[in-house]
mmCIF file of C-alpha atoms in Angstrom:
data_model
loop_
_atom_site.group_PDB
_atom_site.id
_atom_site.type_symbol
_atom_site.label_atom_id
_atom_site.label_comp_id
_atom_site.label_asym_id
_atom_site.label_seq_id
_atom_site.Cartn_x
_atom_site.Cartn_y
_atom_site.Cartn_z
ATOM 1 C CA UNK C 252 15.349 -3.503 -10.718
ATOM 2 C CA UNK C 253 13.177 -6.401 -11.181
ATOM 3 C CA UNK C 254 10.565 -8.334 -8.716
ATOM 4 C CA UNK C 255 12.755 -10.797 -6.814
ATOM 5 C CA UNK C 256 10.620 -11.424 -3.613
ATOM 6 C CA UNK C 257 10.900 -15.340 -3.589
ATOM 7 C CA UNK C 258 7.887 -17.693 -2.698
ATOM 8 C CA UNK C 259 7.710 -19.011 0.725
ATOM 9 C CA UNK C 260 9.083 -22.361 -1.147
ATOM 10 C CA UNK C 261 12.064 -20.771 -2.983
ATOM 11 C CA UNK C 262 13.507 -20.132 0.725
ATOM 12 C CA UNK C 263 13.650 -16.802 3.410
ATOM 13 C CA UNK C 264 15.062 -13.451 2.364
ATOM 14 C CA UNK C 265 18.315 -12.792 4.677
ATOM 15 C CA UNK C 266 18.370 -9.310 5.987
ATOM 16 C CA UNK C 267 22.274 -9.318 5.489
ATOM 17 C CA UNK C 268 22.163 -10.271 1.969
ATOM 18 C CA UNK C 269 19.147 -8.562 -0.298
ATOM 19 C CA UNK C 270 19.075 -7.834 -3.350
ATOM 20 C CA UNK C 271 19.491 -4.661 -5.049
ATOM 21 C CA UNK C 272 15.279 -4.591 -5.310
ATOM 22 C CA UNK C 273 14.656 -5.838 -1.898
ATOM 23 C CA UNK C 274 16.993 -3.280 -0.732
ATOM 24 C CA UNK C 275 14.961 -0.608 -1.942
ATOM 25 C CA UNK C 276 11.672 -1.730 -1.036
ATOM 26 C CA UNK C 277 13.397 -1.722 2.018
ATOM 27 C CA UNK C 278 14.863 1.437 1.932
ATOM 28 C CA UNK C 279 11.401 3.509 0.920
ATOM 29 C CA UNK C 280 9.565 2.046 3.903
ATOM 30 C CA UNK C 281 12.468 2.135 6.588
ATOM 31 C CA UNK C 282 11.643 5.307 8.278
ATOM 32 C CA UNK C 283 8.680 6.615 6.676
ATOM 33 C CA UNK C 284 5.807 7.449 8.668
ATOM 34 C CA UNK C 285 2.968 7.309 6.219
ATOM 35 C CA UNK C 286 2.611 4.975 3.296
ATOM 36 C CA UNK C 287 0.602 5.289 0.402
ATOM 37 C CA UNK C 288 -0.179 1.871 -1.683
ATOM 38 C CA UNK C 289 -1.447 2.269 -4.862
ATOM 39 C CA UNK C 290 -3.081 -1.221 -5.682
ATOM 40 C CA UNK C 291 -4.206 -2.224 -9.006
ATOM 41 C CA UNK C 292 -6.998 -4.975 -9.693
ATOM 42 C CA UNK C 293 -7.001 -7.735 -11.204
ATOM 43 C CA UNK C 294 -9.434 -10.377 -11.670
ATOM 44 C CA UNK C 295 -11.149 -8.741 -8.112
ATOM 45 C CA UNK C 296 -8.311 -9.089 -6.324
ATOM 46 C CA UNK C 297 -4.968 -7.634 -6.196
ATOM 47 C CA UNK C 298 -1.754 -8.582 -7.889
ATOM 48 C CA UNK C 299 0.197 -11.298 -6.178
ATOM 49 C CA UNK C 300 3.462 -10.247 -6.538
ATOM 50 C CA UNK C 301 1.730 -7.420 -3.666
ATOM 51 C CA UNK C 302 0.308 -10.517 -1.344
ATOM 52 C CA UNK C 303 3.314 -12.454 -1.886
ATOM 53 C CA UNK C 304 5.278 -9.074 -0.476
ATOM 54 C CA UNK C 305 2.820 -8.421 2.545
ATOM 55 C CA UNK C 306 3.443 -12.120 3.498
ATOM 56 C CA UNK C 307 7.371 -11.911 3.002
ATOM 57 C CA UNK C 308 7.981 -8.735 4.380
ATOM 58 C CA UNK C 309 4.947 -8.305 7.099
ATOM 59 C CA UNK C 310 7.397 -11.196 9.360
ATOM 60 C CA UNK C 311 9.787 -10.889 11.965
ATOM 61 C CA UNK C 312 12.828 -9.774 10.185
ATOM 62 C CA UNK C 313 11.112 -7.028 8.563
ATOM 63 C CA UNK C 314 8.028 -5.903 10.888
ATOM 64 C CA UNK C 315 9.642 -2.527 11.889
ATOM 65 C CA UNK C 316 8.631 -1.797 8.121
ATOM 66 C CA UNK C 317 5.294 -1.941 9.444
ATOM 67 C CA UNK C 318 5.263 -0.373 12.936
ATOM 68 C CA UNK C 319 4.442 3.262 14.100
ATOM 69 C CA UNK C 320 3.038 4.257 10.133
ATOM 70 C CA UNK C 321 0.099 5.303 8.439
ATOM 71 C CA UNK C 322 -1.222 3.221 5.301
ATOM 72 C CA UNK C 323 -3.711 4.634 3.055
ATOM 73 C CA UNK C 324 -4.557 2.510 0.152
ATOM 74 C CA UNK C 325 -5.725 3.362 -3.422
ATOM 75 C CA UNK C 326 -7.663 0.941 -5.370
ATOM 76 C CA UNK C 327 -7.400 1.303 -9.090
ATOM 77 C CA UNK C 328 -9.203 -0.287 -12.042
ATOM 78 C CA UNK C 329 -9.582 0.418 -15.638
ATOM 79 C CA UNK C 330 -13.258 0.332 -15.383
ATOM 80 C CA UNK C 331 -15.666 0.260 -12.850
ATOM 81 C CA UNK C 332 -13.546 -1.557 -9.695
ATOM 82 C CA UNK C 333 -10.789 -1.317 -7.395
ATOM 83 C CA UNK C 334 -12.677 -1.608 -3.922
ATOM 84 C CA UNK C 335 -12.001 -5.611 -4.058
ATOM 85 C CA UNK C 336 -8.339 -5.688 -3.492
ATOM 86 C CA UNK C 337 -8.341 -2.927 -1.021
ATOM 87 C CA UNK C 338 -10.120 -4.371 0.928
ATOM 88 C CA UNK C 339 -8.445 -7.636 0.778
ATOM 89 C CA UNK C 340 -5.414 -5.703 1.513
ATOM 90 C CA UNK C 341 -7.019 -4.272 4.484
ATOM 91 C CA UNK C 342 -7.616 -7.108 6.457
ATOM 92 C CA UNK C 343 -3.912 -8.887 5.945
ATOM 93 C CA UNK C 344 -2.752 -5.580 7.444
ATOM 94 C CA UNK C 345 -4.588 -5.763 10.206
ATOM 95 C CA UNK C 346 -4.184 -9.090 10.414
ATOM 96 C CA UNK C 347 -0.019 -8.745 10.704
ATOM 97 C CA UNK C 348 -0.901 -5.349 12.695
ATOM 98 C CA UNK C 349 -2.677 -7.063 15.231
ATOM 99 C CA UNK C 350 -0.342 -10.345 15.450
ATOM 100 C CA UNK C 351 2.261 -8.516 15.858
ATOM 101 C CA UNK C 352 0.683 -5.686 18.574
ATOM 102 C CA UNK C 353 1.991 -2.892 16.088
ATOM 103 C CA UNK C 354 1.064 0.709 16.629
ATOM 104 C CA UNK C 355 -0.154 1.565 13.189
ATOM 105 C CA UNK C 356 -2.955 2.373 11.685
ATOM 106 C CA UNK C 357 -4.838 1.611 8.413
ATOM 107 C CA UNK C 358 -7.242 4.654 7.225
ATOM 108 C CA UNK C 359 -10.959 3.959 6.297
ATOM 109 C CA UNK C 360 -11.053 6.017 3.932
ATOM 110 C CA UNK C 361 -10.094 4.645 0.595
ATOM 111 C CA UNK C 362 -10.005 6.081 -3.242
ATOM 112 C CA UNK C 363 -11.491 3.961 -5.886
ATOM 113 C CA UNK C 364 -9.977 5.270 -9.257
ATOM 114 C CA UNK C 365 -12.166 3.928 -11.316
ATOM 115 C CA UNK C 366 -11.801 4.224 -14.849
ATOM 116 C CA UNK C 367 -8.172 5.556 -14.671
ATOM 117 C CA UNK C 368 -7.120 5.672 -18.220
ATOM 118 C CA UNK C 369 -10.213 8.399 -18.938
ATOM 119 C CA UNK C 370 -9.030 10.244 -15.467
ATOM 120 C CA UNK C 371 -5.005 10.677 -16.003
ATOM 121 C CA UNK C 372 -2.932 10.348 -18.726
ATOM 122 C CA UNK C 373 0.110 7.884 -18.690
ATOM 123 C CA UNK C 374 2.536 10.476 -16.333
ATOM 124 C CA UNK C 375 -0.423 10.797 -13.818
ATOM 125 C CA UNK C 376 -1.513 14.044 -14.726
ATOM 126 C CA UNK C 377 -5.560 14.967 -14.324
ATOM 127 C CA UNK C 378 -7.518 15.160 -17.311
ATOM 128 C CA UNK C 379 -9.813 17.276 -16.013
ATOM 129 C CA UNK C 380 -12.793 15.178 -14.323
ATOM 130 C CA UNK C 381 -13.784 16.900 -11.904
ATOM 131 C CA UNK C 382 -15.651 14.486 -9.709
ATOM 132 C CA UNK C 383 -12.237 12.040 -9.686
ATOM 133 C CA UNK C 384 -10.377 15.347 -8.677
ATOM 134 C CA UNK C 385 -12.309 16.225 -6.254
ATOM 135 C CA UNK C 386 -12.570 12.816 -4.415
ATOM 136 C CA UNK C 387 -9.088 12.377 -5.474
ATOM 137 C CA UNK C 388 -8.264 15.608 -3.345
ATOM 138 C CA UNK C 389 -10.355 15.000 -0.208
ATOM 139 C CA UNK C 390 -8.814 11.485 -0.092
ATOM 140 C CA UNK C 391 -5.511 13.010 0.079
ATOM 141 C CA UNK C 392 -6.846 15.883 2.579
ATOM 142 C CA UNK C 393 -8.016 12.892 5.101
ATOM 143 C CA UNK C 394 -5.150 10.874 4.622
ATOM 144 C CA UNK C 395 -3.058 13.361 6.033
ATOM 145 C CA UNK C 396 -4.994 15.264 8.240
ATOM 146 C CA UNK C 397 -5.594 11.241 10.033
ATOM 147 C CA UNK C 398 -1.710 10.854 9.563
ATOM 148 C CA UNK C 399 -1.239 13.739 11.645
ATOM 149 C CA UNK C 400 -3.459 13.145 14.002
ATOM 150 C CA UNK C 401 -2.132 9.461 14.241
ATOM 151 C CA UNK C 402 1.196 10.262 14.360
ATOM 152 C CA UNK C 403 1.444 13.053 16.905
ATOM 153 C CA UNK C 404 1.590 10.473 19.775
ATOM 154 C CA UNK C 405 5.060 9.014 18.923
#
């Protein structure tokens, strides 16, 4: 599947009629309770294909998507970086959380993989640093121990 989330210009994606790609973005957030976005950097900020996706699918049609979840978000960077679009990211969720009086939460705590390539190879696998393993792993400890904290009230 390819990116096919059209520009506000190119026209509004119909819930009864998505493609094969929307369908599955659909399909991995429908019913999850936490979500984990991995956002690269570029140029300090992240990709816009990701924006143009928030903006799409963070509306009416598609706000359950959004409601009663957990977001955790990973910035990533080939060097030193990865805070930037995090935070960016941040504040639109909030912003659609708080428009839309959804009960979800975004978690402070972030993970800045800096310097991935040095840190895991192409499959994702550690290459042994320990200091990006171990914030790696208490990232993932809060993440969930906040998710199920979060989550216990619904």
């Amino acid at each position: 599947a390819y990116y096919d989330i059209p520009l506000y210009n190119q026209g509004d994606i119909n819930p009864d009629k998505l493609t094969s790609f929307q369908q599955q973005l659909v399909n991995s957030l429908n019913g999850e309770r936490m979500v984990v976005l991995v956002v690269p950097e570029y140029d300090w900020t992240m990709p816009a294909e990701l924006a143009n996706f928030i903006h799409r699918m963070g509306d009416r049609p598609f706000i359950h998507l959004f409601d009663k979840k957990v977001f955790a978000l990973v910035g990533v960077s080939s060097g030193k970086g990865g805070r930037q679009p995090v935070v960016q990211l941040t504040y639109i969720l909030g912003k659609i959380i708080g428009f839309f009086e959804l009960e979800t939460f975004v978690s402070s705590k972030i993970f800045e993989s800096h310097f991935t390539k040095e840190c895991l190879d192409e499959n994702g696998n550690s290459l042994g640093n320990t200091a990006y393993d171990t914030g790696m792993e208490k990232f993932v400890n809060y993440t969930i121990n906040s998710a199920k904290r979060w989550l216990t009230s619904f």
